[in-house]
mmCIF file with all atom_site columns, C-alpha atoms in Angstrom:
data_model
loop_
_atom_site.group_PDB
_atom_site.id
_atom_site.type_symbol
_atom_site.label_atom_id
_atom_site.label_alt_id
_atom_site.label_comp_id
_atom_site.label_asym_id
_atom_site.label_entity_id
_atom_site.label_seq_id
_atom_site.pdbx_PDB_ins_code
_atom_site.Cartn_x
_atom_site.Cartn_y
_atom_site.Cartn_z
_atom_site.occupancy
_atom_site.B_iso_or_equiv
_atom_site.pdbx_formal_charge
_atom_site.auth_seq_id
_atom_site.auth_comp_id
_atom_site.auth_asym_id
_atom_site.auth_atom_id
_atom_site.pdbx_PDB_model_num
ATOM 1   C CA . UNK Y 1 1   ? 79.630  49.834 242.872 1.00 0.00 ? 1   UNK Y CA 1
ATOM 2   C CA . UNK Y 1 2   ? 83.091  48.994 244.694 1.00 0.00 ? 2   UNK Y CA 1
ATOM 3   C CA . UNK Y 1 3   ? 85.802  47.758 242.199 1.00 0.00 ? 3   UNK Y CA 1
ATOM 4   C CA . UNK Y 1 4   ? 86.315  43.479 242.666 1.00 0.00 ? 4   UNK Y CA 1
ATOM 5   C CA . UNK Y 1 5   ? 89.798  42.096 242.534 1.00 0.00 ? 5   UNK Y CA 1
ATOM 6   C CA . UNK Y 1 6   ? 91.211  44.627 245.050 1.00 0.00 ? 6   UNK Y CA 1
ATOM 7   C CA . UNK Y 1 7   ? 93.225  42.886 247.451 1.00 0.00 ? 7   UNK Y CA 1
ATOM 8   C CA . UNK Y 1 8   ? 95.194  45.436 248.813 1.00 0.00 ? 8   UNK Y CA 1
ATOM 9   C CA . UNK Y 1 9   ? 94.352  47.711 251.751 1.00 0.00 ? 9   UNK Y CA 1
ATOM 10  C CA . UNK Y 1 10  ? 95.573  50.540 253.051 1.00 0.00 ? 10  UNK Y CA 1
ATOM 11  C CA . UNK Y 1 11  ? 97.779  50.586 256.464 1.00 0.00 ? 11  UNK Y CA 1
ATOM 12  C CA . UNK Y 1 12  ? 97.065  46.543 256.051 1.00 0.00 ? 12  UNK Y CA 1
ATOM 13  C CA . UNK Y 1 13  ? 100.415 45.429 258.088 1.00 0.00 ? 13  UNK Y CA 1
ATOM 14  C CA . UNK Y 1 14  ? 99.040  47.981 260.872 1.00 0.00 ? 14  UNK Y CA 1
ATOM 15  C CA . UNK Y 1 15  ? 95.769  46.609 261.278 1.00 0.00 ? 15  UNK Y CA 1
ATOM 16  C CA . UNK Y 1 16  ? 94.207  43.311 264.067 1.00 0.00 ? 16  UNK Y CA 1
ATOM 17  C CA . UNK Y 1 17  ? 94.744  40.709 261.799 1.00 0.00 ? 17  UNK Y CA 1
ATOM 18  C CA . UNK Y 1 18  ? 95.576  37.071 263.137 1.00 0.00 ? 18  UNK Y CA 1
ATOM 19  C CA . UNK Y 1 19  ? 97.717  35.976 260.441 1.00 0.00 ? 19  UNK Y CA 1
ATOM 20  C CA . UNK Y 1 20  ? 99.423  39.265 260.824 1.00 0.00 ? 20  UNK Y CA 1
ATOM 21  C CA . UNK Y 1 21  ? 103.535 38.361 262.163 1.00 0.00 ? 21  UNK Y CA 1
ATOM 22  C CA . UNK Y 1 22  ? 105.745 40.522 264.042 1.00 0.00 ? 22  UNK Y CA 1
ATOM 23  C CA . UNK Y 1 23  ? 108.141 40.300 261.034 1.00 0.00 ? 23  UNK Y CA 1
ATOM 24  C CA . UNK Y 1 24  ? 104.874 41.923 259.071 1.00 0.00 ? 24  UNK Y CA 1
ATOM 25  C CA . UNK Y 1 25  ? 104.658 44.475 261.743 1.00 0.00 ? 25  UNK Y CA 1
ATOM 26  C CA . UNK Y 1 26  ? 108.516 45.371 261.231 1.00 0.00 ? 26  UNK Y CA 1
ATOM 27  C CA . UNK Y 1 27  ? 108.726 45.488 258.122 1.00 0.00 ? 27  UNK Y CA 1
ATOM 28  C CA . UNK Y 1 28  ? 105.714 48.517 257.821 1.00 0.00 ? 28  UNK Y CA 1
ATOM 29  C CA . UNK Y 1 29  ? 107.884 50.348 260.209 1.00 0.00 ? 29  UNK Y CA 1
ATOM 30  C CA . UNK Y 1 30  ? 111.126 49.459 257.987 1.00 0.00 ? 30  UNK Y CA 1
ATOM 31  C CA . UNK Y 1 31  ? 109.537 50.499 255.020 1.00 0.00 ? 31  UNK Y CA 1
ATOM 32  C CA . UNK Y 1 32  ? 108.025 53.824 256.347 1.00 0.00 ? 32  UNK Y CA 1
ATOM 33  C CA . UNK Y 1 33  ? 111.268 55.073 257.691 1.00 0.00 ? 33  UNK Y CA 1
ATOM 34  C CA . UNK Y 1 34  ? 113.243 53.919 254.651 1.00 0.00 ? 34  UNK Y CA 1
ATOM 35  C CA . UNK Y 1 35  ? 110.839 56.322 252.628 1.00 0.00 ? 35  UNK Y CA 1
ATOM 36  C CA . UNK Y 1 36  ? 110.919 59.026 255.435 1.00 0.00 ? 36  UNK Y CA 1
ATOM 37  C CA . UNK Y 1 37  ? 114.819 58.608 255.493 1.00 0.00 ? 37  UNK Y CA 1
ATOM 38  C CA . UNK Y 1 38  ? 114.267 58.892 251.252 1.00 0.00 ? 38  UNK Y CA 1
ATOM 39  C CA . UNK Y 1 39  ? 111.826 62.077 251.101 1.00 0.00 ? 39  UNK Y CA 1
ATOM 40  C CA . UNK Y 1 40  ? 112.957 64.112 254.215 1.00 0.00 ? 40  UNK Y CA 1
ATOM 41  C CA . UNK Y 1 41  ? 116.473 62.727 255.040 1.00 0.00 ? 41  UNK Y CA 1
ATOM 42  C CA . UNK Y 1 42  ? 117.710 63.283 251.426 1.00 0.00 ? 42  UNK Y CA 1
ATOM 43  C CA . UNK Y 1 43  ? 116.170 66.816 250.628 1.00 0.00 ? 43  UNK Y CA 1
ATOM 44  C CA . UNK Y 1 44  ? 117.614 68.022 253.717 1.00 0.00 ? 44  UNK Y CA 1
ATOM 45  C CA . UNK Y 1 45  ? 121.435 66.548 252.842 1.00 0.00 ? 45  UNK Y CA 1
ATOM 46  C CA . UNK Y 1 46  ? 120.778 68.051 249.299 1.00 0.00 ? 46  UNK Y CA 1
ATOM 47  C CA . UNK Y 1 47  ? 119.956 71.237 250.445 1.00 0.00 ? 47  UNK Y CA 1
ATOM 48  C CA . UNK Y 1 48  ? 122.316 71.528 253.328 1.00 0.00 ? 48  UNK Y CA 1
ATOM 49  C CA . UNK Y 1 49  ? 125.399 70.180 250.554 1.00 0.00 ? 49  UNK Y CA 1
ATOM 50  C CA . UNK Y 1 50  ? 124.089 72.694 248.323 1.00 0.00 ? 50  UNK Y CA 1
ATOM 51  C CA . UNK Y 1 51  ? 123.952 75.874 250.653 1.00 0.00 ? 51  UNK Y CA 1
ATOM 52  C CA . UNK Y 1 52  ? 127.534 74.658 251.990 1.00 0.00 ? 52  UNK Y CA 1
ATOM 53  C CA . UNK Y 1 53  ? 129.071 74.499 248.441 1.00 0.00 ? 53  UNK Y CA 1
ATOM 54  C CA . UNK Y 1 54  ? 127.218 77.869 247.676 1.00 0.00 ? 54  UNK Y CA 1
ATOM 55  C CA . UNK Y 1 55  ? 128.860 79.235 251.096 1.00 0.00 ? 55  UNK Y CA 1
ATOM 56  C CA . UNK Y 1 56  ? 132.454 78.114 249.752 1.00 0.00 ? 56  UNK Y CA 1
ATOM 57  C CA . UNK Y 1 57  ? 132.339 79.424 246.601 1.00 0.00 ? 57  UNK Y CA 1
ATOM 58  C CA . UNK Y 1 58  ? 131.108 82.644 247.236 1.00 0.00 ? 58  UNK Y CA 1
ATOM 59  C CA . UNK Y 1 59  ? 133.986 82.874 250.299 1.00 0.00 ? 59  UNK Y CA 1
ATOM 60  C CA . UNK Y 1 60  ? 136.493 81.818 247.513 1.00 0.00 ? 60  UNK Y CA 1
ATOM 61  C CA . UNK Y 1 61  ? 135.238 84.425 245.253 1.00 0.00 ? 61  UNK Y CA 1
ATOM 62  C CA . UNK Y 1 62  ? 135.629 87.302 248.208 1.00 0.00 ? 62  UNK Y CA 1
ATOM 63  C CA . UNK Y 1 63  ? 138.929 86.760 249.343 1.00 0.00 ? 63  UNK Y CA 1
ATOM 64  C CA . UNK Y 1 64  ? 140.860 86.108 245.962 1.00 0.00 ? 64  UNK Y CA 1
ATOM 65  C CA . UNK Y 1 65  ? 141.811 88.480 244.083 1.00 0.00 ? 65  UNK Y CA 1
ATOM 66  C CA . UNK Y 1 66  ? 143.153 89.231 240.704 1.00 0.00 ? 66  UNK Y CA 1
ATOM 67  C CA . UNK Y 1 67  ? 147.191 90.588 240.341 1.00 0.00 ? 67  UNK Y CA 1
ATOM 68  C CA . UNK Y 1 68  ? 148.825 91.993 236.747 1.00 0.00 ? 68  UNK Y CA 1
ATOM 69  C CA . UNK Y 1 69  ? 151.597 89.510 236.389 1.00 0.00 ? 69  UNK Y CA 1
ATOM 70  C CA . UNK Y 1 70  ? 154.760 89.358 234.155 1.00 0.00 ? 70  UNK Y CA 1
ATOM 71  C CA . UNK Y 1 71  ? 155.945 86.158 232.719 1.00 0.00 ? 71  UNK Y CA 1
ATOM 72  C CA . UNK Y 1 72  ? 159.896 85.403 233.542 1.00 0.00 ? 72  UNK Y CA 1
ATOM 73  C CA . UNK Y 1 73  ? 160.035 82.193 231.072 1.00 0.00 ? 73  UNK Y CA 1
ATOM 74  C CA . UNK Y 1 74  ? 158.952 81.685 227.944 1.00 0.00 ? 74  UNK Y CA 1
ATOM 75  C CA . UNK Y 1 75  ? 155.733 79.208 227.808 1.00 0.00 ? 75  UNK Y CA 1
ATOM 76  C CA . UNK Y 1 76  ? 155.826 76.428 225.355 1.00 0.00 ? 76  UNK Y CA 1
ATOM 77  C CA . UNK Y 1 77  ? 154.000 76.392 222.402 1.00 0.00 ? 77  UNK Y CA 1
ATOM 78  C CA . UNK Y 1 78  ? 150.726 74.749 222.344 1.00 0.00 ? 78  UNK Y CA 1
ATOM 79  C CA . UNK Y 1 79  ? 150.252 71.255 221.320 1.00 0.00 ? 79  UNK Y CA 1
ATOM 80  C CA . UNK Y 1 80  ? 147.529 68.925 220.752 1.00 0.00 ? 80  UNK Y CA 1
ATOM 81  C CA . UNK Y 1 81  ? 147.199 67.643 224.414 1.00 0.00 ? 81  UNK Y CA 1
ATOM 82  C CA . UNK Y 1 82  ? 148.595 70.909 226.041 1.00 0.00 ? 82  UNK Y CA 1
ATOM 83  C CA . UNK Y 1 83  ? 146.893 73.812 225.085 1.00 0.00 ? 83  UNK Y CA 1
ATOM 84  C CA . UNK Y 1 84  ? 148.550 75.544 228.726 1.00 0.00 ? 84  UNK Y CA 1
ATOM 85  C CA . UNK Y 1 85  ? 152.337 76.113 230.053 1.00 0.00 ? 85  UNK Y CA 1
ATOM 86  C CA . UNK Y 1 86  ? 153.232 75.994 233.419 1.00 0.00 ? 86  UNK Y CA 1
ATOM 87  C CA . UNK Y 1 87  ? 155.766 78.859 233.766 1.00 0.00 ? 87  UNK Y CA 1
ATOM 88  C CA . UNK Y 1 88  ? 157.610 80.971 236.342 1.00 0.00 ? 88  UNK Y CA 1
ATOM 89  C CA . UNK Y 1 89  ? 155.954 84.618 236.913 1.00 0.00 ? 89  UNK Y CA 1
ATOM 90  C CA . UNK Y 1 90  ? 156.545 87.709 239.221 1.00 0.00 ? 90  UNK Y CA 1
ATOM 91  C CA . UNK Y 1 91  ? 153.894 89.154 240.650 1.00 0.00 ? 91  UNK Y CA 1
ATOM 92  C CA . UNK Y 1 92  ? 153.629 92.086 243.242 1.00 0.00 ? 92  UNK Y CA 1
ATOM 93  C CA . UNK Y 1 93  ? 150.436 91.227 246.116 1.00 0.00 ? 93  UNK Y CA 1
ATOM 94  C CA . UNK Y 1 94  ? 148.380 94.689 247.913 1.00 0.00 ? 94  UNK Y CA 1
ATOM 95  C CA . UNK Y 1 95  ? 151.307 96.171 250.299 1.00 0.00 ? 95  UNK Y CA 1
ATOM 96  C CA . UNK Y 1 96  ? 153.809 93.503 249.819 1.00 0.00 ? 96  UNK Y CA 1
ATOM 97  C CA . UNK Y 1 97  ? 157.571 92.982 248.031 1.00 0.00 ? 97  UNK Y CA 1
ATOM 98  C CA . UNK Y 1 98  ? 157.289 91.563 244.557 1.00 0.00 ? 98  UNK Y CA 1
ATOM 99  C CA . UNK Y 1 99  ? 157.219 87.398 244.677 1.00 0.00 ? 99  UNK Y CA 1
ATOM 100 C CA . UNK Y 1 100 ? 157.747 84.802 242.162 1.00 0.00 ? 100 UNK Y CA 1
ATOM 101 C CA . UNK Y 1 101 ? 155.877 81.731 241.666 1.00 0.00 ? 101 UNK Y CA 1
ATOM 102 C CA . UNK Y 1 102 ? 155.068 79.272 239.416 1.00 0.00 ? 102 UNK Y CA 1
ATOM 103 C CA . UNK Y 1 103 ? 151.386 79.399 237.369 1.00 0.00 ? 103 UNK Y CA 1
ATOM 104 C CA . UNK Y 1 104 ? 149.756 77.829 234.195 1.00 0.00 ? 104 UNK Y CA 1
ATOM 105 C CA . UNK Y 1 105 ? 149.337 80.063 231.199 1.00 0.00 ? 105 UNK Y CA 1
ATOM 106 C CA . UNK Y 1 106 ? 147.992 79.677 227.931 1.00 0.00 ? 106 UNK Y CA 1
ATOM 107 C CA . UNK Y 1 107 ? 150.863 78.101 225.517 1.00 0.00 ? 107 UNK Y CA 1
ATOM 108 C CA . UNK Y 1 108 ? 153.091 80.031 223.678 1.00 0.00 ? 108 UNK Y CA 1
ATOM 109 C CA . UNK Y 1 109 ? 153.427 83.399 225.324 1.00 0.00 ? 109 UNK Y CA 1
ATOM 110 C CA . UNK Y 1 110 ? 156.628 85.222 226.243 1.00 0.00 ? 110 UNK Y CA 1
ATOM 111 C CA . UNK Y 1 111 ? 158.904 86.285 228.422 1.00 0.00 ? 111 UNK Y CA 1
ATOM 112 C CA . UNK Y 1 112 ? 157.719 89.454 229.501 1.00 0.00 ? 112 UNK Y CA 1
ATOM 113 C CA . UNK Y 1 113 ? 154.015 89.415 228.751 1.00 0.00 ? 113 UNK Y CA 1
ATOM 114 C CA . UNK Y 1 114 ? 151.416 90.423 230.925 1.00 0.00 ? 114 UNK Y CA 1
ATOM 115 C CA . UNK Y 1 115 ? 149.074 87.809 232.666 1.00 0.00 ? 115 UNK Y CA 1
ATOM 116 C CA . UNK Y 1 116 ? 146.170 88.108 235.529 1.00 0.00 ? 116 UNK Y CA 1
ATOM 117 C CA . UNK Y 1 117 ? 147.353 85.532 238.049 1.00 0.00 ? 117 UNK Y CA 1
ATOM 118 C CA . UNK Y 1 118 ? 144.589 85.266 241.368 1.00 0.00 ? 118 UNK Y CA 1
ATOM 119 C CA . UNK Y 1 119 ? 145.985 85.632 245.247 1.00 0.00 ? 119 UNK Y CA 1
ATOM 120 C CA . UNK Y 1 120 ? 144.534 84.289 248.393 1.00 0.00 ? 120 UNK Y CA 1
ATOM 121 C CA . UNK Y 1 121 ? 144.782 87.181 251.243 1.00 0.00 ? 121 UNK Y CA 1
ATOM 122 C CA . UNK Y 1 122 ? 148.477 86.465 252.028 1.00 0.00 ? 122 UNK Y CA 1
ATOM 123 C CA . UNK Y 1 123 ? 148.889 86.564 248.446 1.00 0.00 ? 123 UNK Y CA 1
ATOM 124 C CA . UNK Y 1 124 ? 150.259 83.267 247.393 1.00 0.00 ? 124 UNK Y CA 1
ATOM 125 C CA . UNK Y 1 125 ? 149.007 81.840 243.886 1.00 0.00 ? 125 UNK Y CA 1
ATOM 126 C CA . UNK Y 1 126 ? 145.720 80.181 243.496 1.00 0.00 ? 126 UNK Y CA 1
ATOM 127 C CA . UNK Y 1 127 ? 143.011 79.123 241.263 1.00 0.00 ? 127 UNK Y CA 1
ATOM 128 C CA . UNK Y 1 128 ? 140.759 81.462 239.714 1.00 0.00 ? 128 UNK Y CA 1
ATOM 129 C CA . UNK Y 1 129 ? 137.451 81.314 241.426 1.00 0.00 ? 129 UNK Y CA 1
ATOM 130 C CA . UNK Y 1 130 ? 133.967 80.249 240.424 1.00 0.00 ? 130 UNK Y CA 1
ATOM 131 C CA . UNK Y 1 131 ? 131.675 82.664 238.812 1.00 0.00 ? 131 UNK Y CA 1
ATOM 132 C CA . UNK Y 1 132 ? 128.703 83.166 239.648 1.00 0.00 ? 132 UNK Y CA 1
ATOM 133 C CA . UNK Y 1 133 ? 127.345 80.588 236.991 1.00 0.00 ? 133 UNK Y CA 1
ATOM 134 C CA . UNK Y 1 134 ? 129.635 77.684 238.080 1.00 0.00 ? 134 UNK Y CA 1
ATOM 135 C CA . UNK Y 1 135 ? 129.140 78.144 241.380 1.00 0.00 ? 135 UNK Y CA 1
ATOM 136 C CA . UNK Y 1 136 ? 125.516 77.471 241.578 1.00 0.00 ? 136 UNK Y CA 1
ATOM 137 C CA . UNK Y 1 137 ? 125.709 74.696 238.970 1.00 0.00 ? 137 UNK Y CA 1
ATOM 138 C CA . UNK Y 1 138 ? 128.546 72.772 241.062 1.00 0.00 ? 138 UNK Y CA 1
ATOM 139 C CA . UNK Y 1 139 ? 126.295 73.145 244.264 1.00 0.00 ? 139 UNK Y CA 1
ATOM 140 C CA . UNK Y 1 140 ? 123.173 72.216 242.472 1.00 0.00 ? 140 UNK Y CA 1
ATOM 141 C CA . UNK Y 1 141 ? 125.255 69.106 241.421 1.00 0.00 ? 141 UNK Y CA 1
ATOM 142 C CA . UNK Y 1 142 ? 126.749 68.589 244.820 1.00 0.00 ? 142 UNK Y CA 1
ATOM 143 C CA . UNK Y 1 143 ? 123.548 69.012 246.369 1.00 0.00 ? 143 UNK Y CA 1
ATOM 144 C CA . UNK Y 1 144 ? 121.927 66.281 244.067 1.00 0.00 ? 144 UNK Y CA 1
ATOM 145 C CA . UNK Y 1 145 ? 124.963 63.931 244.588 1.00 0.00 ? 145 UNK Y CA 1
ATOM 146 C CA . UNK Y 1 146 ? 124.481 64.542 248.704 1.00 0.00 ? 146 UNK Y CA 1
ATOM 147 C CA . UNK Y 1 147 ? 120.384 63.872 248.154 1.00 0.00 ? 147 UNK Y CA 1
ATOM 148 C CA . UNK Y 1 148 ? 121.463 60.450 245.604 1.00 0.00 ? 148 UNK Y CA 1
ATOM 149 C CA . UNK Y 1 149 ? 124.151 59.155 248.607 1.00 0.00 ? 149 UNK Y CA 1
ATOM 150 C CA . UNK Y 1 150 ? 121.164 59.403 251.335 1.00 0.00 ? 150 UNK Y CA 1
ATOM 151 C CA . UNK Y 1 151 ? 118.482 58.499 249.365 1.00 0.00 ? 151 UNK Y CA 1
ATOM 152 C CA . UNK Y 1 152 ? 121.299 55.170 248.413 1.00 0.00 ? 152 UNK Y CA 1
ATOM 153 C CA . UNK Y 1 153 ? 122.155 54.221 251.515 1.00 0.00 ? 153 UNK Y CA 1
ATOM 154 C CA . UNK Y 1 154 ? 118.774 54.400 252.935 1.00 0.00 ? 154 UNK Y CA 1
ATOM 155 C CA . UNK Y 1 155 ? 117.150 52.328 250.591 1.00 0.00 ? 155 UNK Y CA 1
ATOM 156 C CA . UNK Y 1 156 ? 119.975 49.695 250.466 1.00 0.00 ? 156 UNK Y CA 1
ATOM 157 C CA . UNK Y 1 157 ? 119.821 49.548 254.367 1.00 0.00 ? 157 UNK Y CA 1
ATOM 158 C CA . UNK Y 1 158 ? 116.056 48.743 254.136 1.00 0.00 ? 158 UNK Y CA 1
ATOM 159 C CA . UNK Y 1 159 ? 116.530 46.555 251.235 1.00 0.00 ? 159 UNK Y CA 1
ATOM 160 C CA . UNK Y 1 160 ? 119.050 44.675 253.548 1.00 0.00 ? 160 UNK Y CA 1
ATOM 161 C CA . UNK Y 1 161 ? 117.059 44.617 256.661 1.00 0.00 ? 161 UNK Y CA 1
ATOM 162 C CA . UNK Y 1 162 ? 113.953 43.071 254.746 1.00 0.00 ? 162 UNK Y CA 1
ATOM 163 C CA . UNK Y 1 163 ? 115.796 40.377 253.487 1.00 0.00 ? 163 UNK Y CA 1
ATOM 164 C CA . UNK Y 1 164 ? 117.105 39.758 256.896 1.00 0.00 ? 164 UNK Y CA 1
ATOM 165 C CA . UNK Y 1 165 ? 113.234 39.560 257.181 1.00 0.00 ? 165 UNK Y CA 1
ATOM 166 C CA . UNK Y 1 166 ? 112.261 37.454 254.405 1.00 0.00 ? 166 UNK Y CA 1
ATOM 167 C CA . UNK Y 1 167 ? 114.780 34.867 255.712 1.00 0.00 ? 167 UNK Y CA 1
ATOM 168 C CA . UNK Y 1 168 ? 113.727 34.929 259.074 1.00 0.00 ? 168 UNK Y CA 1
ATOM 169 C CA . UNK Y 1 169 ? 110.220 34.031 257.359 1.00 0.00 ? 169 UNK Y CA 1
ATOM 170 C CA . UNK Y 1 170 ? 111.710 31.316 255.422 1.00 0.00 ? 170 UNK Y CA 1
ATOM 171 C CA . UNK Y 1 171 ? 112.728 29.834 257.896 1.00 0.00 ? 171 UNK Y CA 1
ATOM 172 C CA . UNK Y 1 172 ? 109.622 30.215 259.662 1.00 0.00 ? 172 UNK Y CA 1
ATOM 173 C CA . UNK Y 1 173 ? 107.703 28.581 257.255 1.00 0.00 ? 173 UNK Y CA 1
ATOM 174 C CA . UNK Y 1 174 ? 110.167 25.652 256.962 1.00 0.00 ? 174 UNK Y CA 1
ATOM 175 C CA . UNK Y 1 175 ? 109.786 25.190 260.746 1.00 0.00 ? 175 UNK Y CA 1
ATOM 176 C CA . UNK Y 1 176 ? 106.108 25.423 260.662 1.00 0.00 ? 176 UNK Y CA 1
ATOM 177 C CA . UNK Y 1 177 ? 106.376 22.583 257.532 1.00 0.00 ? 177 UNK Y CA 1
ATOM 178 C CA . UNK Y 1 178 ? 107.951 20.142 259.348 1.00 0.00 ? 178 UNK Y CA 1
ATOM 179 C CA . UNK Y 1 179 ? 105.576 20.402 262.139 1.00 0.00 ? 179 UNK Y CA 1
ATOM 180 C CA . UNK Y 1 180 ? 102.660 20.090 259.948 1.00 0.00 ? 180 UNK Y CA 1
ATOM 181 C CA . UNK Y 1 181 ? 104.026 17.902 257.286 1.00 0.00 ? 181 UNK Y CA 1
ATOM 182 C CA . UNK Y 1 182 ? 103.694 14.717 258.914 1.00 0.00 ? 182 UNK Y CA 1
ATOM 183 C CA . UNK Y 1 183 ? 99.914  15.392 259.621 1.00 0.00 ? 183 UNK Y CA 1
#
C-alpha cells in the first residue's frame, strides 16, 4: 500500500511539469552545485590544506636543528604573567664562527648556563619545530578550517543566489496579481 500525504518527489524541479518556472529550473541546478561545491569542493580544500601544512612542518622539522647555547645575561626571574626571559646568548652553528643573538628562555637562569637554542640552515635563531604530534593536529585543524571556509562560502553564495531567486518570484507573482486581480 503506497504511503498518502507524500507530496514530494524526487528530481521534481527536473521533471515536464507546466507550472514548473525557469527560476524552479535554476534553482535545482543552484542547489546541486552548492552541495557538490559542499561534499567534493570542501574535502578536497581540507585535504589539500592538510597535506600542505603536513608538507611544512615536516620541512621545518628537517632543516632546523638544535645548537648547545650559553647564556651571556642573566634572565629575569619568573613572574606570574612571564614564566620566560628574553635574553642575549652565544651560540656556535655546524662550520661557522660563534654568533650572538637574542632568544627566550625559561625565567631565572644565569649567566653562563647552558640552553638548546634551534638554527635554520644558515644558522640564525628560530623556533623550535613541531613534533610529530603537533604537526598532524595543526594540519588536521587547518585542514578542517580550509573544508569549514569552502563549505561557508559555498553555501552562503547559494543562499544568496536563491534569494536573488525568491525575489525575482515575488515579483513575479505581484505582476501576475495585478493582471489577474481586476478579473
Amino acid at each position: 500500500m503506497r504511503a498518502r500525504g507524500r507530496t514530494s518527489r524526487w528530481l521534481w524541479r527536473w521533471r515536464a511539469n507546466p507550472l514548473r518556472r525557469h527560476d524552479d529550473v535554476l534553482e535545482a541546478w543552484l542547489v546541486l552545485a552548492v552541495w557538490l561545491i559542499v561534499a567534493v569542493g570542501g574535502t578536497f580544500a581540507g585535504f589539500m590544506a592538510a597535506h600542505s601544512a603536513a608538507d611544512v612542518f615536516a620541512g621545518q622539522r628537517a632543516e632546523r636543528a638544535p645548537v648547545q647555547a650559553v647564556l651571556l645575561t642573566d634572565a629575569p626571574r619568573a613572574s606570574e604573567t612571564y614564566r620566560r626571559a628574553l635574553v642575549t646568548v652565544r651560540w656556535t652553528p655546524a662550520g661557522g664562527p660563534a654568533r650572538t643573538g637574542r632568544t627566550l628562555v625559561d625565567a631565572g637562569r644565569t649567566a653562563g648556563s647552558h640552553v638548546v637554542v634551534w638554527t635554520n640552515p644558515r644558522g640564525d635563531l628560530t623556533t623550535e619545530p613541531p613534533g610529530p604530534t603537533e604537526s598532524l593536529a595543526e594540519a588536521v585543524l587547518f585542514g578542517a578550517g580550509a573544508a569549514l571556509a569552502v563549505t561557508g562560502l559555498g553555501l552562503g553564495a547559494g543562499a544568496a543566489g536563491r534569494c536573488v531567486l525568491d525575489r525575482r518570484r515575488v515579483e513575479s507573482w505581484g505582476r501576475e496579481w495585478d493582471q489577474l486581480a481586476p478579473h
